[in-house]
Every structure is written in C-alpha cells, then in structure tokens.
CSV table of C-alpha atoms in Angstrom, one decimal:
chain,number,residue,atom,x,y,z
A,171,MET,CA,0.0,0.0,0.0
A,172,ASN,CA,1.2,3.5,-0.8
A,173,GLY,CA,1.0,4.4,2.9
A,174,VAL,CA,2.3,7.0,5.1
A,175,HIS,CA,4.8,4.5,6.6
A,176,ASP,CA,6.8,4.5,3.3
A,177,LEU,CA,8.9,7.4,4.3
A,178,GLY,CA,12.1,7.0,2.2
A,179,GLY,CA,12.8,10.2,0.3
A,180,GLN,CA,10.4,12.5,2.0
A,181,ARG,CA,11.3,15.9,3.4
A,182,GLY,CA,9.7,18.1,5.8
A,183,HIS,CA,9.7,15.9,8.9
A,184,GLY,CA,12.1,18.2,10.7
A,185,PRO,CA,15.4,17.7,12.3
A,186,ILE,CA,16.5,14.4,13.8
A,187,LEU,CA,15.9,14.7,17.6
A,188,ILE,CA,18.7,12.8,19.3
A,189,GLU,CA,18.3,12.2,23.0
A,190,LYS,CA,21.4,11.2,24.9
A,191,HIS,CA,21.1,8.3,27.3
A,192,GLU,CA,17.4,7.6,26.6
A,193,PRO,CA,15.8,4.8,28.6
A,194,VAL,CA,15.0,1.5,26.9
A,195,PHE,CA,11.3,2.3,27.4
A,196,GLN,CA,10.1,5.9,28.0
A,197,THR,CA,7.3,4.7,30.3
A,198,ALA,CA,6.3,1.4,31.9
A,199,TRP,CA,3.4,0.9,29.5
A,200,GLU,CA,5.7,0.9,26.5
A,201,GLY,CA,7.5,-2.1,27.8
A,202,ARG,CA,4.2,-3.9,28.4
A,203,VAL,CA,3.1,-3.1,24.8
A,204,TYR,CA,6.5,-4.3,23.4
A,205,ALA,CA,6.3,-7.6,25.3
A,206,LEU,CA,2.7,-8.2,24.6
A,207,MET,CA,3.2,-7.7,20.8
A,208,GLY,CA,6.1,-10.1,20.8
A,209,LEU,CA,4.5,-12.8,22.9
A,210,ALA,CA,1.2,-12.8,21.1
A,211,ARG,CA,3.0,-13.1,17.8
A,212,ARG,CA,5.2,-16.0,19.0
A,213,ARG,CA,2.1,-17.7,20.3
A,214,GLY,CA,0.7,-17.6,16.8
A,215,LEU,CA,-2.1,-15.1,17.1
A,216,PHE,CA,-0.7,-13.2,14.1
A,217,ASN,CA,2.6,-13.1,12.0
A,218,LEU,CA,5.1,-10.2,11.7
A,219,ASP,CA,3.7,-9.2,8.2
A,220,GLU,CA,0.1,-9.0,9.6
A,221,MET,CA,1.5,-6.8,12.4
A,222,ARG,CA,3.2,-4.5,9.9
A,223,ARG,CA,0.1,-4.4,7.6
A,224,THR,CA,-2.0,-3.4,10.6
A,225,ILE,CA,0.4,-0.6,11.6
A,226,GLU,CA,0.5,0.7,8.0
A,227,GLY,CA,-3.3,0.7,7.9
A,228,MET,CA,-3.4,3.6,10.4
A,229,ALA,CA,-4.7,6.9,8.9
A,230,PRO,CA,-1.7,9.0,7.9
A,231,ALA,CA,-2.3,11.9,10.3
A,232,GLU,CA,-2.8,9.5,13.2
A,233,TYR,CA,0.3,7.5,12.2
A,234,LEU,CA,2.5,10.6,12.3
A,235,ARG,CA,1.0,12.0,15.5
A,236,ALA,CA,1.3,8.7,17.4
A,237,SER,CA,4.5,7.7,19.2
A,238,TYR,CA,6.1,4.5,18.1
A,239,TYR,CA,4.5,2.3,20.9
A,240,GLU,CA,1.1,4.1,20.5
A,241,ARG,CA,1.2,2.7,17.0
A,242,TRP,CA,2.0,-0.7,18.3
A,243,LEU,CA,-0.8,-0.5,20.9
A,244,THR,CA,-3.3,0.6,18.3
A,245,ALA,CA,-2.2,-2.2,15.9
A,246,LEU,CA,-2.3,-4.8,18.7
A,247,GLU,CA,-5.8,-3.8,19.6
A,248,LYS,CA,-7.0,-4.1,16.0
A,249,LEU,CA,-5.2,-7.5,15.6
A,250,VAL,CA,-6.8,-8.9,18.7
A,251,GLU,CA,-10.2,-7.8,17.4
A,252,GLU,CA,-9.5,-9.2,14.0
A,253,LYS,CA,-8.4,-12.5,15.5
A,254,SER,CA,-11.3,-12.7,18.0
A,255,GLY,CA,-12.2,-16.2,16.7
A,256,TRP,CA,-8.7,-17.5,17.4
A,257,THR,CA,-8.9,-20.7,19.4
A,258,GLY,CA,-5.3,-21.7,19.8
A,259,PRO,CA,-2.1,-22.3,17.9
A,260,GLU,CA,-2.4,-24.4,14.7
A,261,PRO,CA,0.5,-25.8,12.6
A,262,PRO,CA,1.3,-23.4,9.8
A,263,PRO,CA,-0.3,-24.2,6.5
A,264,PRO,CA,2.0,-25.8,4.0
A,265,LEU,CA,4.3,-23.7,1.8
A,266,ALA,CA,2.6,-22.5,-1.4
A,267,ARG,CA,5.5,-24.1,-3.3
A,268,ALA,CA,8.8,-25.8,-2.9
A,269,GLU,CA,11.7,-23.6,-1.9
A,270,PRO,CA,12.8,-22.2,-5.3
A,271,LEU,CA,16.4,-21.7,-6.6
A,272,PRO,CA,17.4,-18.0,-7.1
A,273,ARG,CA,16.9,-16.7,-10.6
A,274,PHE,CA,19.5,-13.9,-10.3
A,275,LYS,CA,23.2,-14.0,-9.3
A,276,VAL,CA,25.5,-11.5,-7.7
A,277,ARG,CA,26.3,-8.7,-10.2
A,278,ASP,CA,23.1,-9.2,-12.3
A,279,LYS,CA,21.4,-6.0,-13.2
A,280,VAL,CA,17.8,-6.0,-12.1
A,281,ARG,CA,14.9,-3.5,-12.2
A,282,ALA,CA,12.4,-3.1,-9.4
A,283,ARG,CA,8.9,-3.3,-10.7
A,284,ASN,CA,6.8,-0.2,-10.8
A,285,ARG,CA,3.6,-1.3,-8.9
A,286,HIS,CA,1.3,0.2,-6.4
A,287,PRO,CA,-0.5,-2.6,-4.7
A,288,ARG,CA,-3.5,-2.0,-2.5
A,289,GLY,CA,-2.2,-4.5,0.0
A,290,HIS,CA,1.0,-4.8,2.1
A,291,THR,CA,4.4,-4.8,0.3
A,292,ARG,CA,8.1,-4.4,1.3
A,293,LEU,CA,9.0,-2.8,-1.9
A,294,PRO,CA,9.6,0.9,-1.0
A,295,ARG,CA,8.1,3.5,-3.4
A,296,TYR,CA,11.4,5.3,-3.9
A,297,ALA,CA,12.9,2.1,-5.5
A,298,ARG,CA,10.0,1.3,-7.9
A,299,GLY,CA,11.0,1.3,-11.5
A,300,LYS,CA,14.7,1.8,-10.6
A,301,GLN,CA,17.6,-0.2,-11.9
A,302,GLY,CA,20.2,-1.7,-9.5
A,303,VAL,CA,22.8,-4.5,-9.2
A,304,VAL,CA,22.4,-7.7,-7.1
A,305,GLU,CA,24.9,-7.5,-4.3
A,306,LEU,CA,23.9,-10.5,-2.1
A,307,VAL,CA,21.6,-13.4,-2.5
A,308,HIS,CA,19.6,-14.7,0.5
A,309,GLY,CA,16.5,-16.7,1.6
A,310,PRO,CA,14.2,-17.9,0.6
A,311,PHE,CA,11.9,-15.9,2.9
A,312,LEU,CA,8.1,-15.9,2.8
A,313,LEU,CA,6.6,-13.2,0.5
A,314,PRO,CA,5.1,-10.6,2.9
A,315,ASP,CA,2.6,-9.4,0.3
A,316,LEU,CA,0.8,-12.7,0.6
A,317,ASN,CA,1.6,-13.6,4.2
A,318,ALA,CA,0.3,-10.3,5.6
A,319,HIS,CA,-3.1,-11.1,4.3
A,320,GLY,CA,-3.3,-14.8,5.0
A,321,LEU,CA,-3.1,-15.5,1.3
A,322,GLY,CA,-0.4,-18.2,1.4
A,323,ARG,CA,3.1,-18.9,2.5
A,324,ARG,CA,5.2,-18.5,-0.6
A,325,PRO,CA,9.0,-18.7,-0.2
A,326,GLU,CA,11.1,-16.6,-2.5
A,327,PRO,CA,14.7,-15.7,-2.8
A,328,VAL,CA,15.6,-12.3,-1.4
A,329,TYR,CA,18.3,-10.1,-3.0
A,330,THR,CA,20.2,-7.2,-1.6
A,331,VAL,CA,20.1,-4.8,-4.6
A,332,ARG,CA,22.4,-1.8,-4.7
A,333,PHE,CA,21.0,1.4,-6.4
A,334,THR,CA,23.1,4.4,-7.1
A,335,SER,CA,22.0,7.7,-5.6
A,336,GLN,CA,21.6,9.2,-9.1
A,337,GLU,CA,19.4,6.3,-10.2
A,338,LEU,CA,17.2,6.8,-7.2
A,339,TRP,CA,17.1,10.6,-6.9
A,340,GLY,CA,17.9,11.7,-10.5
A,341,ASP,CA,19.2,15.3,-10.6
A,342,ASP,CA,19.4,15.3,-6.8
A,343,GLY,CA,21.4,12.2,-6.6
A,344,ARG,CA,25.1,12.4,-5.6
A,345,ALA,CA,28.2,10.5,-6.8
A,346,GLY,CA,29.6,8.3,-4.2
A,347,GLU,CA,26.4,7.4,-2.5
A,348,SER,CA,24.2,4.4,-2.9
A,349,THR,CA,21.4,2.5,-1.1
A,350,SER,CA,21.0,-1.2,-0.8
A,351,ILE,CA,17.6,-2.7,-0.3
A,352,ASP,CA,16.5,-6.3,0.4
A,353,LEU,CA,13.9,-7.2,-2.2
A,354,TRP,CA,11.9,-10.4,-2.9
A,355,GLU,CA,12.4,-12.0,-6.3
A,356,SER,CA,8.9,-11.1,-7.5
A,357,TYR,CA,9.6,-7.4,-6.9
A,358,LEU,CA,12.3,-7.6,-9.6
A,359,VAL,CA,12.7,-8.2,-13.3
A,360,GLY,CA,15.9,-9.1,-15.0
A,361,THR,CA,17.6,-6.8,-17.5
A,362,ARG,CA,19.8,-8.3,-20.2
A,363,PHE,CA,23.1,-7.0,-19.0
A,364,ARG,CA,25.5,-8.0,-16.2
A,365,THR,CA,28.0,-5.6,-14.7
B,83,MET,CA,1.5,14.4,26.6
B,84,SER,CA,-0.8,15.4,29.5
B,85,HIS,CA,-1.5,13.2,32.5
B,86,ASP,CA,-5.0,12.5,31.2
B,87,ASP,CA,-3.7,11.1,27.9
B,88,LEU,CA,-1.1,9.0,29.7
B,89,SER,CA,-3.7,7.4,32.0
B,90,GLU,CA,-5.9,6.7,29.1
B,91,ILE,CA,-3.1,4.9,27.4
B,92,GLU,CA,-2.3,3.0,30.5
B,93,ALA,CA,-5.9,1.9,30.8
B,94,ARG,CA,-5.9,0.7,27.2
B,95,VAL,CA,-2.7,-1.3,27.8
B,96,LEU,CA,-4.0,-2.8,31.0
B,97,ALA,CA,-7.3,-3.9,29.3
B,98,LEU,CA,-5.3,-5.4,26.4
B,99,GLU,CA,-3.0,-7.3,28.8
B,100,SER,CA,-6.0,-8.6,30.8
B,101,LEU,CA,-7.7,-9.8,27.6
B,102,LEU,CA,-4.6,-11.6,26.3
B,103,VAL,CA,-4.1,-13.2,29.7
B,104,GLU,CA,-7.7,-14.3,29.8
B,105,LYS,CA,-7.2,-15.9,26.3
B,106,GLY,CA,-4.3,-17.9,27.8
B,107,LEU,CA,-1.9,-16.3,25.3
B,108,VAL,CA,0.4,-14.6,27.8
B,109,THR,CA,1.0,-14.4,31.5
B,110,SER,CA,1.9,-11.1,33.2
B,111,GLU,CA,5.1,-12.8,34.6
B,112,GLU,CA,6.2,-13.5,31.0
B,113,VAL,CA,5.7,-9.8,30.1
B,114,ASP,CA,7.7,-8.8,33.2
B,115,GLN,CA,10.4,-11.1,32.0
B,116,VAL,CA,10.6,-9.6,28.5
B,117,VAL,CA,10.7,-6.1,29.8
B,118,TYR,CA,13.5,-7.1,32.3
B,119,ARG,CA,15.5,-8.8,29.6
B,120,PHE,CA,15.5,-5.7,27.4
B,121,GLU,CA,16.1,-3.3,30.3
B,122,HIS,CA,19.0,-5.3,31.7
B,123,ASP,CA,20.5,-8.1,29.4
B,124,ILE,CA,20.0,-7.2,25.8
B,125,GLY,CA,21.8,-4.0,24.8
B,126,PRO,CA,24.6,-2.5,22.7
B,127,LEU,CA,27.2,-4.1,25.0
B,128,LEU,CA,26.7,-7.3,23.0
B,129,GLY,CA,27.4,-5.6,19.8
B,130,ALA,CA,30.5,-3.9,21.2
B,131,ARG,CA,31.8,-7.3,22.2
B,132,VAL,CA,31.3,-8.6,18.7
B,133,VAL,CA,33.2,-5.5,17.3
B,134,ALA,CA,36.0,-5.7,19.8
B,135,ARG,CA,36.5,-9.4,19.0
B,136,ALA,CA,36.6,-8.6,15.3
B,137,TRP,CA,39.2,-5.9,15.9
B,138,THR,CA,41.5,-8.3,17.8
B,139,ASP,CA,40.9,-11.6,16.1
B,140,PRO,CA,41.2,-11.4,12.2
B,141,LYS,CA,39.9,-15.0,11.7
B,142,PHE,CA,36.8,-14.1,13.7
B,143,LYS,CA,36.4,-11.0,11.6
B,144,GLN,CA,36.6,-13.1,8.5
B,145,ARG,CA,33.9,-15.4,9.8
B,146,LEU,CA,31.7,-12.5,10.9
B,147,LEU,CA,31.8,-10.8,7.6
B,148,ALA,CA,31.1,-14.2,5.8
B,149,ASP,CA,28.2,-15.3,8.1
B,150,GLY,CA,27.3,-12.8,10.8
B,151,SER,CA,24.7,-15.1,12.4
B,152,ALA,CA,27.0,-18.0,12.8
B,153,ALA,CA,29.9,-15.8,14.1
B,154,ILE,CA,27.9,-14.2,16.8
B,155,ALA,CA,26.6,-17.6,17.9
B,156,GLU,CA,30.2,-18.3,18.9
B,157,LEU,CA,29.9,-15.5,21.4
B,158,GLY,CA,26.6,-17.0,22.7
B,159,ILE,CA,24.3,-14.6,20.9
B,160,ALA,CA,21.3,-16.2,19.3
B,161,ILE,CA,19.1,-14.8,16.6
B,162,PRO,CA,15.6,-16.2,16.1
B,163,ASP,CA,14.3,-16.2,12.5
B,164,LEU,CA,16.7,-13.5,11.3
B,165,HIS,CA,20.0,-13.2,9.6
B,166,LEU,CA,22.8,-10.8,10.6
B,167,GLU,CA,24.8,-9.2,7.9
B,168,VAL,CA,27.8,-7.3,9.1
B,169,VAL,CA,29.1,-4.4,6.9
B,170,GLU,CA,32.6,-3.1,7.4
B,171,ASN,CA,33.7,0.5,7.4
B,172,LEU,CA,37.0,0.9,5.4
B,173,ALA,CA,39.3,3.7,4.5
B,174,GLY,CA,37.1,5.6,2.0
B,175,LEU,CA,33.9,3.7,2.6
B,176,HIS,CA,31.2,4.4,5.3
B,177,ASN,CA,28.1,2.4,6.0
B,178,LEU,CA,24.8,3.6,7.4
B,179,VAL,CA,21.8,1.5,8.5
B,180,VAL,CA,18.1,2.5,8.2
B,181,CYS,CA,14.7,1.0,7.9
B,182,THR,CA,12.5,3.4,5.8
B,183,LEU,CA,9.4,1.2,6.1
B,184,CYS,CA,9.3,0.5,9.8
B,185,SER,CA,12.1,0.0,12.3
B,186,CYS,CA,14.1,-3.1,11.5
B,187,TYR,CA,17.1,-3.1,13.8
B,188,PRO,CA,19.6,-5.8,15.0
B,189,TRP,CA,18.0,-5.8,18.4
B,190,PHE,CA,19.8,-9.1,19.4
B,191,VAL,CA,23.1,-7.3,19.4
B,192,LEU,CA,22.1,-3.6,20.0
B,193,GLY,CA,18.9,-3.8,22.1
B,194,LEU,CA,15.9,-1.9,21.1
B,195,PRO,CA,16.4,1.0,18.8
B,196,PRO,CA,16.5,4.6,20.0
B,197,VAL,CA,13.6,6.9,19.4
B,198,TRP,CA,15.4,8.8,16.6
B,199,TYR,CA,16.0,5.6,14.6
B,200,LYS,CA,12.3,4.9,14.5
B,201,SER,CA,11.3,8.6,13.7
B,202,ALA,CA,10.1,10.1,10.5
B,203,PRO,CA,13.0,12.5,10.2
B,204,TYR,CA,15.7,9.8,10.2
B,205,ARG,CA,13.8,7.3,8.1
B,206,SER,CA,12.8,9.7,5.4
B,207,ARG,CA,16.2,11.4,4.8
B,208,ALA,CA,18.8,8.7,5.5
B,209,VAL,CA,18.4,7.3,2.0
B,210,LEU,CA,18.0,10.7,0.3
B,211,GLU,CA,20.8,12.7,1.9
B,212,PRO,CA,22.9,10.5,4.0
B,213,ARG,CA,25.8,13.0,4.3
B,214,ALA,CA,23.4,15.7,5.6
B,215,VAL,CA,22.0,13.2,8.1
B,216,LEU,CA,25.4,12.2,9.3
B,217,ARG,CA,26.3,15.9,9.8
B,218,GLU,CA,23.3,16.1,12.1
B,219,PHE,CA,25.0,13.5,14.2
B,220,GLY,CA,28.2,15.4,14.1
B,221,VAL,CA,29.9,13.1,11.6
B,222,GLU,CA,31.6,14.9,8.8
B,223,LEU,CA,33.1,12.5,6.2
B,224,PRO,CA,35.6,13.6,3.5
B,225,GLU,CA,33.9,14.2,0.2
B,226,SER,CA,35.9,11.3,-1.3
B,227,THR,CA,34.5,8.8,1.1
B,228,GLU,CA,31.8,6.6,-0.4
B,229,VAL,CA,28.5,6.3,1.7
B,230,LYS,CA,26.6,3.1,1.5
B,231,VAL,CA,23.1,3.1,3.1
B,232,TRP,CA,21.4,-0.2,3.9
B,233,ASP,CA,17.6,-0.1,4.0
B,234,SER,CA,16.7,-3.2,5.9
B,235,SER,CA,13.4,-4.3,4.4
B,236,ALA,CA,13.4,-8.1,4.7
B,237,ASP,CA,14.7,-10.7,7.2
B,238,LEU,CA,18.2,-9.4,7.3
B,239,ARG,CA,19.5,-7.1,10.0
B,240,TYR,CA,22.6,-5.0,9.4
B,241,LEU,CA,25.4,-4.2,11.9
B,242,VAL,CA,28.2,-1.8,11.0
B,243,LEU,CA,31.7,-2.9,11.9
B,244,PRO,CA,33.4,0.4,12.5
B,245,ALA,CA,37.0,0.9,11.7
B,246,ARG,CA,39.3,0.5,14.7
B,247,PRO,CA,40.5,4.0,15.6
B,248,PRO,CA,44.1,4.9,15.5
B,249,GLY,CA,45.7,5.1,18.9
B,250,THR,CA,44.2,1.9,20.2
B,251,GLU,CA,47.2,-0.3,19.3
B,252,GLY,CA,47.9,-2.8,22.0
B,253,TRP,CA,44.6,-2.2,23.8
B,254,THR,CA,42.9,-5.3,25.2
B,255,GLU,CA,39.6,-6.5,24.0
B,256,GLU,CA,37.9,-5.3,27.2
B,257,GLU,CA,39.4,-1.8,26.7
B,258,LEU,CA,38.2,-1.7,23.1
B,259,VAL,CA,34.6,-2.8,24.1
B,260,ALA,CA,34.4,0.5,26.2
B,261,ILE,CA,34.8,2.7,23.1
B,262,VAL,CA,32.3,1.0,20.8
B,263,ASP,CA,29.1,2.9,21.2
B,264,ARG,CA,25.7,2.0,19.8
B,265,ASP,CA,25.6,4.7,17.2
B,266,SER,CA,28.9,3.6,15.7
B,267,MET,CA,27.3,0.2,15.0
B,268,ILE,CA,24.4,1.9,13.2
B,269,GLY,CA,26.8,4.1,11.3
B,270,THR,CA,25.7,7.5,12.8
B,271,ALA,CA,28.9,7.9,14.8
B,272,LEU,CA,32.6,6.9,14.7
B,273,PRO,CA,34.3,5.4,17.7
B,274,GLN,CA,36.1,8.0,19.8
B,275,VAL,CA,39.3,7.5,21.7
B,276,PRO,CA,39.0,9.5,24.9
B,277,ASP,CA,42.0,11.8,25.5
B,278,LYS,CA,42.4,10.7,29.2
B,279,VAL,CA,42.5,7.0,28.6
B,280,VAL,CA,46.0,5.7,29.1
B,281,PRO,CA,45.9,2.0,28.5
C-alpha cells in the first residue's frame, strides 16, 4: 500500500531529535506493549507481516502523530479484534510451493517493478522502476505481500540490490552514495546485462 | 503528553494485557520477564563485544563478515528467525543503516532502537541525503568517502563494523569494548578514543 509509513525520500519531517542516554522504554506501559506484541506473535495469534500491515493501515495523520509504541498499541488492539475467533495455535499451512532456486546472481542487473498494490508490500516506493545491481543473495523468505493477508506462505529468494543515488534521486542524486535494499524476487525483473 | 492522555493509554494497555491473559496467550510474569531482559540483558554491549572481538581476532572478523549469524553464535548470541549481515567501514567507505518502512534493527546485538532511529526525520532522509543526516549526528566525512546506506526491508539485520580508531594499538579486547558505542554500529557515529585513557 502506498501508505504514510513508506517514508524513504520524503522531506519536511524536521530535524532528527537525538536524545542522549534515553531509557529503553520511556514509560512502563511501552515495555508492556512491546512484550505483549512479541509474545502474542510468538504464540501464533498473528505473524510479523500482519503486524506491519495493521500498523501501516493507520490513517496518515494518526500514524505521524502517534509515538512508536502508541502505533504498536493501536495495531495490537486491532489484531486482537481481527483474530477474536482464534482458538489456539495451529500448525502453519504448507508452503505455497517448494523452496525455489534463485533466478538472479550477484552482479546481475535488475529493475524493481513499478507497482502500487492495495495490500502490504516491502518494496519501498522510492525504489520502484529503478535499476540496480544484485549484491547479495539470501533466503528464501516468505513473501510478505501474501503472508500479511493470510493469502499463502510463498517462499522466494531475497536479494540485496544496490541502487546508485543518481538512479534513485535523479538530478538530486550524488556521486559516491548508494542505497542497498532487500527485495523479494517477484519485486524484480531481470535486465539483459551483467556488470 | 498530558497526564490524562497518559492514563488513558495506561488503561488501554491494562485492558489489552488482561484480555490476552484471559485468552491464555500470555501471563503477566512473561511480560515482566521480556521487559526485564530488554532493560538489563540485551543492549549495545553485546554488539560492542562482537566489534572488539573482530578488531582483535582477524579470523573471527573473516567469519563475521562471511556469516554474521554463525559468528555471533560463537559468542553465545542467538538470533531467532533473522540473519545478521555485518558491513565493514573501510578507509574511503562508510556504512549507514536505516529501515525506511518501519524500524528493523539488529536488536539481538544492540537492544531496542533509540527513538530517533524509528522517527520520520531519520527514516525519510537517511536514503535521500545520508551525508546531511550524518552531519546532524556530528559526523563529517571527507567528500571522497563513499557512503553506502542499507535499507533493511526483509529478514536481514545490518550491523556496522566500525574501523578501529588509530591510537588503540595494544589495547585489550575489554578496553576496546568500552569505546564502541551503539551509534557507531548503526553508522551514525565513529568510535572515539577518549583523551584521558592511558591503556
């Protein structure tokens, strides 16, 4: 979803406020929320992708106003409601396919797809349509786009793809800067050339 | 935040905890234990130990860069369901870690992320203008130094292995641990050698 959470490349959020010697949790309730989220997830009430999908579903103004753990609290309340019929841990459904072999190799040139799905994705907007080079090959990991919506557990290779600053930001890009992003295979298309 | 807001949030958290306890999903003692672990046991000291070991043991460093998860397991640090990728700062190369979509962070070696790491200002600009962001942290890099940003968007977590600062020759691993601060392992600081330290 092209949500407010997809912050990469935005301006106008102000200076970075750096607090020296901040506590692990600012208040006692933050610690409770952190622990509850982790425990409920590990017990199988929901998965990490569902958690992210729920946080990202917050209205933009509310998302930006809320503190980090307020977002978690709001999402956890929603997830508990969504899963009100939950009766106990079940074995995870089978994988949607066998674990695949990677299509791309290190140094392959790839292009991130230009897509704007309604649902959850981990392909940041600033990388869409941009060309980069495969730097590392990992996984396979479950595709969040499906797993976040209970649509299946599809393992896919994940690639760390390096994009130059000029490719990402055009006229405002700078030589000697790059960003590497971890992208699932179906976010990418191959191009004909290798570096 | 006013007191009234705070108590409203506390009431919501209490209600949620009660509901999850009632469902048999958690116990309040388990919640206490998680909070305790993050307030006392899991923090940047773990990462500092990894870095100091890499600075003093070249073979460990090789293993750390090849397979971060396996190497930190040697130091007794376990990672559930994630993979650690260690990226090394070199002469002329600086690494910076961010998560633009949420707040992915190598918590198993650094503890929970600071507020700024999770904030919109850092997440929005770290990929767009990393040098300007670094300047806000007081880090001024030579123009010739390449800056690599790592936007952690999947199941990998990135830890920066800072360069060992000059003037620390002959220091013990324990002495080195003391100068590796959290931000230097995110990439928003460089390890500093205090003037007064005489090893």
